[in-house]
């Protein structure tokens, strides 16, 4: 009984396959197409999911699209009607597209599946956007019962939902509808600060600690009313997204006494202060919603999904608030995760069972390592074909060599096992470094990732050693909770503005953000044993079990999927060492790439 879930046509298209209460495979289309946040039909991701199970489309018991396009079309029509004459230009622009195909996206999916010539699939069913989020959050979680909170920009109508999960049942408890959206509030500030909506929100979050929340009261007084019961509403006089062309307009700019920052222009302290202010208000709203979810359900445990659940700072404050005894966050919390959620929903309905958490595992997500993998013979065949010099070791020798390179301050590209599902690199497609190195953050940002220097890096640490370095209140296997670095590792520091980016703030300067925080990944031996062993080898050599872990890509590109993509990224950057399975490559031994282009001038700025 195989169930295929599909999300597509808006952002982060994905496919997921579930069978008999087990997650078989899941992947985002961007990893195959190499188009960041690819929103097209996820044919490559679908083919991967089917191939991983050795089946065809005709073997599927169900195919489900993650939301209801007809309901979404009605919301779109209603939005433009409420916008008045100002929305007419955008309405004229998008209406033909909705009439032609977006309003019948499920039929489009059926047609595209048929064109794959992979067997005749069953009729495509439609889910509901926020229920897909909720299913992705609750069904793979380790909780028998929990409150489930989903917060994003907008689905069909809902922007915020509270659910009560019990066993195999999910019940909608309450909701907030468009245009009142916490996700769109955060995206409005992302846009105003010159970043790209739907991909630059994490930059705004990373910028916030450099600022002071001096505009927080202005946001509360004019932009959003947060009520005692956890509900909220936006003052639409300041927002332009109902008109469909921009997030904010002149009223918003007048409120803050300045125009929108132009993309790629120099950042100022004012953008930092705006980021800090909206982050504070967002955190306040999330905690209010969580408190309401607890009151509605009476549960001591919470599951989170939706794009706002990727806000690690709010998650960290929620974790430390003590409102819930445990929190579990879907690692693919954005719309890609809805492909998994709608497939799980079908499977649970038909089998009457949820995915089981195996002994020693934290949840049923398998560490979110659900993508393609390549064995050492595949890798060696590729390297031989490229004429790339390498050393092939057994695993123990490979780990020893990798740990030695890291201890010597080298930056290592790390490519192992199944690719991650979701936006975070979790030790399968990662770039690793020594967090004690004072130059590591600058080197990785400017010479390897080719991205803004203010961006922080995350630490990976064995779960059993995490509380020796960080004030962690619970496991954080998916790098979705920000925690303070413990006082014993900190150093005296001064200002927190943009001018203090390179100031050394702790004994682990490469992963300590300007506010002495870190987006921690706790690595578990049962879930990712090889990465756990690498951390222990590094600790044996250095006395420190922590590594810098950032995604294996450069700015504007998706995380690498194949050995070839990993090798190309390695060769185009200042990484020193590449570890592909048990094959170790040294940069200085490699011949130059043939017919390489000035690719950095062509990357999509995100």
Coordinates of C-alpha atoms in Angstrom, one line a residue:
X1 CA 0.0 0.0 0.0
X2 CA 2.1 2.8 -1.3
X3 CA 1.0 6.4 -1.0
X4 CA 2.6 9.3 -2.9
X5 CA 2.3 12.9 -1.7
X6 CA 3.1 15.8 -3.9
X7 CA 3.6 19.6 -3.2
X8 CA 4.1 21.8 -6.2
X9 CA 3.6 25.1 -8.1
X10 CA 4.2 27.6 -5.3
X11 CA 7.6 27.1 -3.7
X12 CA 9.8 24.2 -2.7
X13 CA 8.1 21.4 -4.7
X14 CA 8.6 18.0 -3.3
X15 CA 7.5 14.3 -3.4
X16 CA 7.2 11.8 -0.6
X17 CA 6.4 8.1 -0.5
X18 CA 4.8 6.3 2.5
X19 CA 4.0 2.6 2.8
X20 CA 2.4 0.5 5.6
X21 CA 3.2 3.1 8.3
X22 CA 6.8 3.7 7.1
X23 CA 8.3 6.7 5.4
X24 CA 10.1 5.2 2.4
X25 CA 11.5 8.3 0.7
X26 CA 11.1 12.1 0.4
X27 CA 13.0 14.7 -1.6
X28 CA 12.7 18.3 -2.9
X29 CA 12.7 18.9 -6.6
X30 CA 15.3 21.6 -6.3
X31 CA 18.0 19.0 -5.5
X32 CA 17.5 17.3 -8.9
X33 CA 16.7 20.4 -11.1
X34 CA 19.4 22.5 -9.4
X35 CA 16.9 25.4 -9.3
X36 CA 16.8 26.8 -5.8
X37 CA 13.3 26.6 -4.3
X38 CA 12.1 25.0 -7.6
X39 CA 8.2 25.3 -7.7
X40 CA 7.7 23.2 -10.8
X41 CA 6.1 19.8 -11.1
X42 CA 8.5 17.5 -9.1
X43 CA 9.0 14.8 -11.7
X44 CA 12.5 14.0 -10.7
X45 CA 11.6 13.8 -7.0
X46 CA 8.7 11.5 -7.9
X47 CA 10.9 9.2 -10.0
X48 CA 13.4 9.0 -7.2
X49 CA 10.7 8.0 -4.7
X50 CA 9.3 5.3 -7.0
X51 CA 12.8 4.0 -7.8
X52 CA 13.7 3.8 -4.1
X53 CA 10.8 1.3 -3.6
X54 CA 11.2 -0.4 -7.0
X55 CA 7.7 0.4 -8.1
X56 CA 5.8 2.2 -10.8
X57 CA 3.0 4.8 -10.7
X58 CA 0.5 2.0 -11.4
X59 CA 1.6 0.3 -8.1
X60 CA 0.4 3.2 -6.0
X61 CA -2.7 2.9 -3.7
X62 CA -3.1 6.7 -3.7
X63 CA -1.6 9.9 -5.1
X64 CA -2.4 13.1 -3.2
X65 CA -1.8 16.8 -3.9
X66 CA -1.1 18.7 -0.7
X67 CA -3.9 21.3 -0.8
X68 CA -7.2 22.2 -2.4
X69 CA -6.6 24.4 -5.5
X70 CA -10.3 25.2 -5.9
X71 CA -10.5 26.6 -2.4
X72 CA -7.3 28.5 -2.9
X73 CA -8.7 30.0 -6.1
X74 CA -11.8 31.2 -4.2
X75 CA -9.5 32.8 -1.6
X76 CA -7.5 34.5 -4.4
X77 CA -10.7 36.0 -5.9
X78 CA -11.9 37.2 -2.5
X79 CA -8.6 38.8 -1.8
X80 CA -8.6 40.9 -5.0
X81 CA -12.2 41.8 -4.4
X82 CA -11.4 43.1 -1.0
X83 CA -8.4 45.0 -2.3
X84 CA -10.6 47.3 -4.5
X85 CA -9.3 49.1 -7.6
X86 CA -5.7 49.0 -6.4
X87 CA -5.7 45.2 -6.9
X88 CA -6.9 45.3 -10.5
X89 CA -3.6 45.4 -12.3
X90 CA -2.3 42.3 -10.4
X91 CA -5.7 40.6 -10.8
X92 CA -5.6 41.0 -14.6
X93 CA -2.1 39.6 -14.6
X94 CA -2.7 36.4 -12.6
X95 CA -6.4 35.6 -13.5
X96 CA -5.6 34.0 -16.8
X97 CA -3.1 31.7 -15.1
X98 CA -5.6 30.7 -12.5
X99 CA -8.3 30.0 -15.1
X100 CA -5.9 28.1 -17.4
X101 CA -4.4 25.7 -14.8
X102 CA -3.8 26.9 -11.2
X103 CA -7.4 26.5 -10.3
X104 CA -7.3 22.9 -11.4
X105 CA -3.8 22.0 -10.2
X106 CA -4.8 18.4 -9.3
X107 CA -5.8 17.8 -12.9
X108 CA -2.5 19.2 -14.0
X109 CA -0.7 16.8 -11.7
X110 CA -2.7 13.9 -13.2
X111 CA -1.7 14.9 -16.7
X112 CA 1.9 15.3 -15.8
X113 CA 2.0 11.9 -14.1
X114 CA 0.4 10.3 -17.2
X115 CA 3.1 11.9 -19.3
X116 CA 5.9 10.2 -17.3
X117 CA 5.1 6.9 -19.0
X118 CA 5.6 5.0 -15.7
X119 CA 2.3 3.1 -15.5
X120 CA -1.2 4.4 -15.1
X121 CA -1.7 6.1 -11.7
X122 CA -4.9 6.3 -9.7
X123 CA -6.9 9.5 -9.7
X124 CA -5.2 12.3 -7.8
X125 CA -6.9 13.3 -4.5
X126 CA -6.5 16.7 -2.9
X127 CA -5.6 17.4 0.7
X128 CA -5.9 20.6 2.8
X129 CA -2.8 22.7 3.2
X130 CA -2.8 23.1 7.0
X131 CA -3.9 19.5 7.6
X132 CA -0.9 18.4 5.5
X133 CA 1.3 20.5 7.8
X134 CA -0.3 19.1 10.9
X135 CA 0.0 15.5 9.7
X136 CA 3.7 16.0 8.9
X137 CA 4.2 17.3 12.4
X138 CA 2.2 14.9 14.5
X139 CA 2.3 11.5 12.8
X140 CA 6.1 11.1 12.7
X141 CA 6.5 12.6 16.2
X142 CA 7.3 10.4 19.2
X143 CA 4.1 11.6 21.0
X144 CA 1.0 9.5 21.5
X145 CA -0.9 12.7 22.0
X146 CA 0.0 16.4 21.6
X147 CA -1.1 19.9 20.7
X148 CA -0.1 20.7 17.1
X149 CA 0.6 24.3 16.0
X150 CA 0.9 25.2 12.3
X151 CA 1.9 28.7 11.4
X152 CA 2.9 29.9 7.9
X153 CA 2.1 32.6 5.3
X154 CA -1.1 31.2 4.0
X155 CA -2.6 27.9 2.8
X156 CA -6.0 28.0 1.1
X157 CA -7.4 30.3 3.8
X158 CA -5.8 29.4 7.0
X159 CA -2.6 31.1 8.2
X160 CA -2.5 29.6 11.7
X161 CA -4.1 26.4 13.0
X162 CA -4.2 24.5 16.3
X163 CA -4.9 20.8 16.1
X164 CA -5.3 18.1 18.8
X165 CA -3.4 14.9 17.9
X166 CA -4.4 11.7 19.6
X167 CA -3.2 8.3 18.3
X168 CA -4.2 8.2 14.7
X169 CA -6.6 11.2 14.9
X170 CA -6.1 14.9 14.2
X171 CA -8.8 17.3 15.1
X172 CA -8.8 21.0 14.2
X173 CA -9.3 23.0 17.3
X174 CA -9.0 26.6 16.1
X175 CA -7.7 28.7 13.3
X176 CA -6.8 32.2 12.1
X177 CA -7.4 33.1 8.4
X178 CA -5.9 35.3 5.7
X179 CA -5.0 38.1 5.5
X180 CA -4.0 38.0 9.2
X181 CA -0.7 36.1 9.0
X182 CA 2.3 36.0 11.2
X183 CA 4.3 34.5 8.3
X184 CA 3.4 37.4 6.0
X185 CA 4.2 39.9 8.8
X186 CA 7.7 38.4 8.9
X187 CA 7.9 38.3 5.1
X188 CA 6.9 42.0 5.0
X189 CA 10.0 42.9 7.0
X190 CA 12.1 40.5 4.9
X191 CA 11.0 42.4 1.8
X192 CA 11.4 45.9 3.5
X193 CA 15.0 45.0 4.5
X194 CA 15.9 44.1 1.0
X195 CA 15.8 40.3 1.1
X196 CA 13.8 37.9 -1.1
X197 CA 10.4 36.8 0.2
X198 CA 10.1 33.0 0.8
X199 CA 13.8 32.5 1.0
X200 CA 15.4 35.5 2.8
X201 CA 13.5 35.1 6.1
X202 CA 16.4 33.2 7.6
X203 CA 18.7 36.1 6.8
X204 CA 16.5 38.4 8.7
X205 CA 16.5 36.0 11.6
X206 CA 20.4 35.9 11.5
X207 CA 20.6 39.7 11.3
X208 CA 18.3 40.3 14.3
X209 CA 20.9 39.7 17.1
X210 CA 23.0 42.6 15.7
X211 CA 20.1 45.0 16.4
X212 CA 18.0 46.4 19.2
X213 CA 14.3 46.0 19.2
X214 CA 13.7 49.7 19.2
X215 CA 10.7 49.4 16.8
X216 CA 8.9 46.6 18.6
X217 CA 6.4 48.9 20.3
X218 CA 5.7 50.6 16.9
X219 CA 5.0 47.2 15.4
X220 CA 2.6 46.3 18.2
X221 CA 0.9 49.7 18.1
X222 CA 0.4 49.9 14.4
X223 CA 0.9 46.6 12.6
X224 CA -0.3 43.7 14.7
X225 CA -2.6 43.3 17.6
X226 CA -1.7 40.3 19.7
X227 CA -4.5 39.4 22.1
X228 CA -4.4 37.7 25.5
X229 CA -6.1 34.6 24.0
X230 CA -3.2 34.2 21.6
X231 CA -5.1 35.3 18.5
X232 CA -3.8 38.3 16.4
X233 CA -4.8 40.5 13.5
X234 CA -2.8 42.7 11.1
X235 CA -3.7 46.3 10.4
X236 CA -4.0 46.0 6.6
X237 CA -3.7 49.8 6.1
X238 CA 0.1 49.2 6.2
X239 CA 0.3 46.1 3.9
X240 CA 0.1 45.8 0.1
X241 CA 0.1 42.0 -0.4
X242 CA -3.7 42.0 -0.9
X243 CA -3.1 44.0 -4.1
X244 CA -0.8 41.1 -5.2
X245 CA 2.4 43.0 -6.3
X246 CA 4.3 44.1 -3.2
X247 CA 4.4 43.2 0.5
X248 CA 4.3 46.8 1.8
X249 CA 3.9 50.2 0.3
X250 CA 4.2 53.9 1.2
X251 CA 2.3 53.8 4.6
X252 CA 4.7 51.1 5.9
X253 CA 7.7 53.2 4.8
X254 CA 6.3 56.3 6.4
X255 CA 5.8 54.4 9.7
X256 CA 9.5 53.7 9.9
X257 CA 10.6 57.0 8.3
X258 CA 12.7 55.4 5.6
X259 CA 12.3 53.6 2.2
X260 CA 12.8 50.0 1.5
X261 CA 16.4 48.9 1.3
X262 CA 17.5 48.0 -2.2
X263 CA 18.5 44.4 -2.6
X264 CA 22.3 43.8 -2.4
X265 CA 22.9 47.4 -1.1
X266 CA 25.0 47.9 2.0
X267 CA 23.3 46.8 5.3
X268 CA 22.9 49.4 8.0
X269 CA 22.3 49.3 11.7
X270 CA 18.7 50.3 11.0
X271 CA 18.0 47.0 9.2
X272 CA 19.4 45.2 12.2
X273 CA 17.1 47.1 14.5
X274 CA 14.1 46.3 12.3
X275 CA 15.0 42.7 12.2
X276 CA 15.4 42.6 16.0
X277 CA 12.1 44.3 16.5
X278 CA 10.0 42.0 14.3
X279 CA 11.8 39.0 15.7
X280 CA 10.8 40.0 19.2
X281 CA 7.2 40.5 18.2
X282 CA 7.1 37.2 16.3
X283 CA 8.5 35.3 19.2
X284 CA 5.9 36.9 21.5
X285 CA 3.1 35.9 19.1
X286 CA 4.4 32.3 18.7
X287 CA 4.5 31.9 22.5
X288 CA 1.0 33.3 22.8
X289 CA -0.2 30.8 20.2
X290 CA 1.5 28.0 21.9
X291 CA -0.1 29.0 25.2
X292 CA -3.5 29.0 23.5
X293 CA -2.8 25.6 22.0
X294 CA -2.0 24.2 25.4
X295 CA -5.2 25.6 26.9
X296 CA -7.3 24.3 24.0
X297 CA -5.9 20.7 24.1
X298 CA -4.7 20.3 27.7
X299 CA -1.6 18.6 26.3
X300 CA 1.9 18.8 27.8
X301 CA 3.7 18.2 24.4
X302 CA 3.7 20.3 21.3
X303 CA 4.4 19.6 17.6
X304 CA 5.2 22.4 15.2
X305 CA 5.1 22.8 11.4
X306 CA 4.6 25.6 8.8
X307 CA 7.2 28.0 7.6
X308 CA 7.2 30.0 10.8
X309 CA 8.3 26.8 12.6
X310 CA 11.7 27.2 10.9
X311 CA 12.2 30.3 13.1
X312 CA 14.8 28.8 15.4
X313 CA 15.0 31.8 17.6
X314 CA 11.3 31.7 18.5
X315 CA 11.6 27.9 18.9
X316 CA 14.4 28.4 21.4
X317 CA 12.4 30.8 23.5
X318 CA 9.4 28.5 23.4
X319 CA 11.6 25.6 24.5
X320 CA 13.0 27.6 27.4
X321 CA 9.6 29.0 28.4
X322 CA 8.6 25.7 30.1
X323 CA 5.1 25.8 28.6
X324 CA 5.6 22.3 27.3
X325 CA 7.5 19.4 28.6
X326 CA 8.7 18.5 25.1
X327 CA 8.5 20.1 21.6
X328 CA 8.9 18.3 18.3
X329 CA 9.4 20.2 15.0
X330 CA 9.0 18.7 11.6
X331 CA 12.4 19.1 9.9
X332 CA 10.8 19.9 6.6
X333 CA 8.5 22.4 8.2
X334 CA 7.8 24.4 5.0
X335 CA 5.6 23.4 2.1
X336 CA 8.0 20.6 1.0
X337 CA 7.0 18.8 4.2
X338 CA 3.3 19.0 3.1
X339 CA 4.1 16.3 0.5
X340 CA 5.0 14.0 3.3
X341 CA 2.1 15.1 5.5
X342 CA -0.6 14.4 2.8
X343 CA 1.0 11.0 2.1
X344 CA 1.1 10.1 5.8
X345 CA -2.5 11.3 6.2
X346 CA -3.6 8.8 3.5
X347 CA -1.6 6.0 5.0
X348 CA -2.9 6.5 8.5
X349 CA -6.5 6.7 7.3
X350 CA -6.2 3.4 5.3
X351 CA -4.1 1.4 7.8
X352 CA -5.4 2.8 11.0
X353 CA -1.8 3.0 12.2
X354 CA 0.8 5.8 12.6
X355 CA 4.5 5.3 11.7
X356 CA 6.2 3.5 14.6
X357 CA 9.2 4.9 16.3
X358 CA 11.9 2.3 16.3
X359 CA 13.8 1.4 19.5
X360 CA 16.6 3.9 20.1
X361 CA 15.2 6.4 17.6
X362 CA 13.9 9.9 18.5
X363 CA 11.0 9.8 16.0
X364 CA 9.8 8.1 12.8
X365 CA 11.6 10.5 10.5
X366 CA 14.8 8.4 10.2
X367 CA 16.9 11.5 11.0
X368 CA 15.2 13.1 7.9
X369 CA 17.8 11.2 5.9
X370 CA 15.2 10.2 3.2
X371 CA 16.9 11.1 -0.1
X372 CA 19.2 9.4 -2.6
X373 CA 22.5 7.7 -1.6
X374 CA 25.5 6.5 -3.5
X375 CA 27.8 3.6 -2.5
X376 CA 31.6 3.7 -2.7
X377 CA 31.7 1.8 -6.0
X378 CA 29.5 4.5 -7.5
X379 CA 31.7 7.2 -6.2
X380 CA 34.9 5.5 -7.2
X381 CA 33.6 5.0 -10.7
X382 CA 32.7 8.7 -11.0
X383 CA 36.1 9.8 -9.7
X384 CA 38.0 7.4 -12.0
X385 CA 36.0 8.8 -14.9
X386 CA 37.0 12.4 -14.0
X387 CA 40.6 11.5 -13.4
X388 CA 40.4 12.8 -9.9
X389 CA 43.1 11.6 -7.5
X390 CA 41.7 10.1 -4.3
X391 CA 42.4 7.7 -1.4
X392 CA 39.9 5.0 -0.7
X393 CA 39.9 3.9 3.0
X394 CA 37.9 1.7 5.2
X395 CA 35.5 3.6 7.4
X396 CA 37.8 3.8 10.5
X397 CA 40.7 5.1 8.5
X398 CA 38.5 7.6 6.7
X399 CA 37.1 8.9 10.0
X400 CA 40.6 9.3 11.4
X401 CA 41.9 11.1 8.3
X402 CA 38.9 13.4 8.2
X403 CA 39.2 14.3 11.9
X404 CA 42.9 15.0 11.4
X405 CA 42.2 17.4 8.5
X406 CA 39.6 19.2 10.6
X407 CA 41.9 19.4 13.6
X408 CA 44.5 21.1 11.3
X409 CA 42.0 23.8 10.5
X410 CA 41.0 22.5 7.0
X411 CA 37.5 22.9 5.7
X412 CA 35.9 19.6 4.7
X413 CA 33.1 18.8 2.3
X414 CA 31.3 15.8 3.8
X415 CA 29.1 13.6 1.5
X416 CA 27.6 10.5 3.1
X417 CA 24.6 8.2 2.9
X418 CA 21.1 9.4 2.1
X419 CA 20.5 13.1 1.4
X420 CA 18.5 15.2 3.9
X421 CA 14.9 16.1 3.4
X422 CA 14.2 19.7 4.4
X423 CA 16.3 22.9 4.4
X424 CA 19.1 21.8 6.9
X425 CA 22.2 19.9 6.3
X426 CA 22.3 17.3 9.1
X427 CA 25.6 15.4 8.4
X428 CA 24.9 13.9 5.0
X429 CA 25.5 16.8 2.7
X430 CA 27.6 19.1 4.9
X431 CA 30.6 21.4 4.9
X432 CA 32.5 21.0 8.2
X433 CA 35.1 23.0 10.1
X434 CA 36.8 23.5 13.5
X435 CA 34.6 25.9 15.6
X436 CA 37.6 26.9 17.7
X437 CA 39.2 28.6 14.7
X438 CA 38.8 32.3 14.9
X439 CA 38.9 32.7 11.1
X440 CA 36.5 29.9 10.3
X441 CA 33.3 31.9 10.1
X442 CA 34.8 34.5 7.8
X443 CA 36.5 31.9 5.6
X444 CA 33.4 29.8 5.2
X445 CA 31.1 32.8 4.5
X446 CA 33.3 34.7 2.1
X447 CA 35.5 32.1 0.4
X448 CA 33.4 29.0 0.4
X449 CA 29.7 29.9 0.7
X450 CA 30.2 33.3 -1.0
X451 CA 27.5 34.8 1.2
X452 CA 27.0 37.7 3.6
X453 CA 29.6 37.9 6.4
X454 CA 27.0 38.4 9.1
X455 CA 25.5 35.0 8.6
X456 CA 26.1 32.6 11.6
X457 CA 27.1 28.9 11.4
X458 CA 25.6 26.1 13.4
X459 CA 27.3 23.6 15.7
X460 CA 26.9 19.8 15.5
X461 CA 27.6 18.1 18.8
X462 CA 26.9 14.5 20.1
X463 CA 23.6 14.6 21.9
X464 CA 25.2 13.3 25.1
X465 CA 27.7 16.2 25.1
X466 CA 25.4 19.0 24.2
X467 CA 24.7 20.3 27.7
X468 CA 28.5 20.6 28.3
X469 CA 28.5 23.5 25.8
X470 CA 25.0 24.8 25.4
X471 CA 21.9 25.6 27.5
X472 CA 19.8 23.0 25.8
X473 CA 16.5 22.1 27.3
X474 CA 15.8 19.2 24.9
X475 CA 17.2 17.3 21.9
X476 CA 17.6 19.4 18.7
X477 CA 18.3 16.8 16.1
X478 CA 17.1 18.9 13.2
X479 CA 19.0 22.1 14.0
X480 CA 15.7 24.0 14.7
X481 CA 16.3 25.4 18.2
X482 CA 18.6 28.2 19.1
X483 CA 20.3 27.8 22.5
X484 CA 22.7 30.0 24.5
X485 CA 26.4 29.0 24.6
X486 CA 27.2 28.3 28.3
X487 CA 28.8 31.0 30.3
X488 CA 31.9 28.9 31.0
X489 CA 32.9 29.1 27.3
X490 CA 32.1 32.7 26.7
X491 CA 34.6 35.6 26.6
X492 CA 34.1 39.3 27.5
X493 CA 32.6 41.1 24.5
X494 CA 31.5 44.6 23.7
X495 CA 29.0 45.9 21.2
X496 CA 26.5 43.7 19.3
X497 CA 26.2 45.9 16.1
X498 CA 27.3 45.1 12.6
X499 CA 30.8 46.5 13.4
X500 CA 31.4 43.6 15.9
X501 CA 31.0 40.7 13.4
X502 CA 34.5 39.5 13.8
X503 CA 34.7 39.8 17.6
X504 CA 35.7 36.6 19.4
X505 CA 32.9 35.9 21.9
X506 CA 33.6 32.4 23.1
X507 CA 36.1 29.5 22.9
X508 CA 34.0 28.3 19.9
X509 CA 34.0 31.6 17.9
X510 CA 32.9 30.1 14.6
X511 CA 29.5 29.0 15.9
X512 CA 28.8 31.6 18.6
X513 CA 26.5 34.3 17.2
X514 CA 26.8 38.0 18.3
X515 CA 24.2 37.4 21.1
X516 CA 26.2 34.3 22.4
X517 CA 23.6 31.9 20.9
X518 CA 24.0 28.9 18.5
X519 CA 21.6 26.9 16.3
X520 CA 22.5 23.6 17.8
X521 CA 22.2 20.2 16.1
X522 CA 22.3 17.3 18.6
X523 CA 23.7 14.2 16.8
X524 CA 22.4 10.8 18.0
X525 CA 24.4 7.6 17.6
X526 CA 21.2 5.7 16.8
X527 CA 20.1 8.0 14.0
X528 CA 23.3 9.1 12.3
X529 CA 26.0 6.8 13.6
X530 CA 28.7 7.7 11.1
X531 CA 28.5 11.4 11.8
X532 CA 28.4 10.7 15.5
X533 CA 31.6 8.7 15.2
X534 CA 33.3 11.5 13.3
X535 CA 32.4 14.0 16.1
X536 CA 33.9 11.5 18.6
X537 CA 37.1 11.1 16.5
X538 CA 37.5 14.9 16.4
X539 CA 37.0 15.0 20.2
X540 CA 39.7 12.4 20.7
X541 CA 42.1 14.5 18.7
X542 CA 41.2 18.0 20.1
X543 CA 39.2 17.5 23.3
X544 CA 36.3 19.3 21.6
X545 CA 33.3 17.3 20.3
X546 CA 31.8 20.2 18.4
X547 CA 32.1 20.9 14.6
X548 CA 30.8 23.7 12.4
X549 CA 28.1 22.1 10.2
X550 CA 26.8 24.1 7.2
X551 CA 25.0 23.0 4.1
X552 CA 27.0 21.6 1.2
X553 CA 26.3 24.4 -1.4
X554 CA 27.2 27.9 -2.3
X555 CA 24.9 30.9 -2.2
X556 CA 22.1 30.7 -4.7
X557 CA 22.4 26.9 -5.3
X558 CA 20.5 24.0 -3.7
X559 CA 22.3 21.6 -1.4
X560 CA 24.3 19.1 -3.5
X561 CA 22.6 15.7 -4.3
X562 CA 25.2 13.7 -6.3
X563 CA 28.9 13.0 -6.1
X564 CA 29.4 15.0 -9.3
X565 CA 27.7 18.1 -7.8
X566 CA 29.7 17.7 -4.6
X567 CA 33.0 17.5 -6.5
X568 CA 32.1 20.5 -8.7
X569 CA 31.2 22.6 -5.6
X570 CA 34.5 21.5 -3.9
X571 CA 36.6 22.5 -6.9
X572 CA 34.9 25.9 -7.3
X573 CA 35.4 26.9 -3.7
X574 CA 38.2 27.1 -1.2
X575 CA 37.3 23.9 0.5
X576 CA 40.5 21.9 1.4
X577 CA 39.3 18.3 1.5
X578 CA 36.4 16.4 0.1
X579 CA 35.1 13.2 1.7
X580 CA 32.8 11.2 -0.6
X581 CA 31.8 8.0 1.2
X582 CA 35.1 6.4 2.2
X583 CA 37.0 8.3 -0.6
X584 CA 39.1 11.3 0.5
X585 CA 40.2 14.0 -2.0
X586 CA 42.8 16.7 -1.3
X587 CA 42.3 20.0 -3.2
X588 CA 46.0 20.5 -4.1
X589 CA 46.0 17.0 -5.8
X590 CA 43.2 17.8 -8.1
X591 CA 43.5 18.8 -11.8
X592 CA 41.5 22.0 -12.7
X593 CA 37.9 21.7 -13.9
X594 CA 37.6 21.5 -17.6
X595 CA 35.5 24.2 -19.4
X596 CA 34.6 25.8 -16.2
X597 CA 32.9 29.2 -16.4
X598 CA 32.7 32.2 -14.2
X599 CA 29.7 30.7 -12.4
X600 CA 29.7 33.2 -9.5
X601 CA 28.5 36.0 -11.8
X602 CA 25.4 33.9 -12.7
X603 CA 24.2 32.5 -9.3
X604 CA 20.7 33.5 -8.3
X605 CA 20.9 35.8 -5.3
X606 CA 18.6 34.6 -2.6

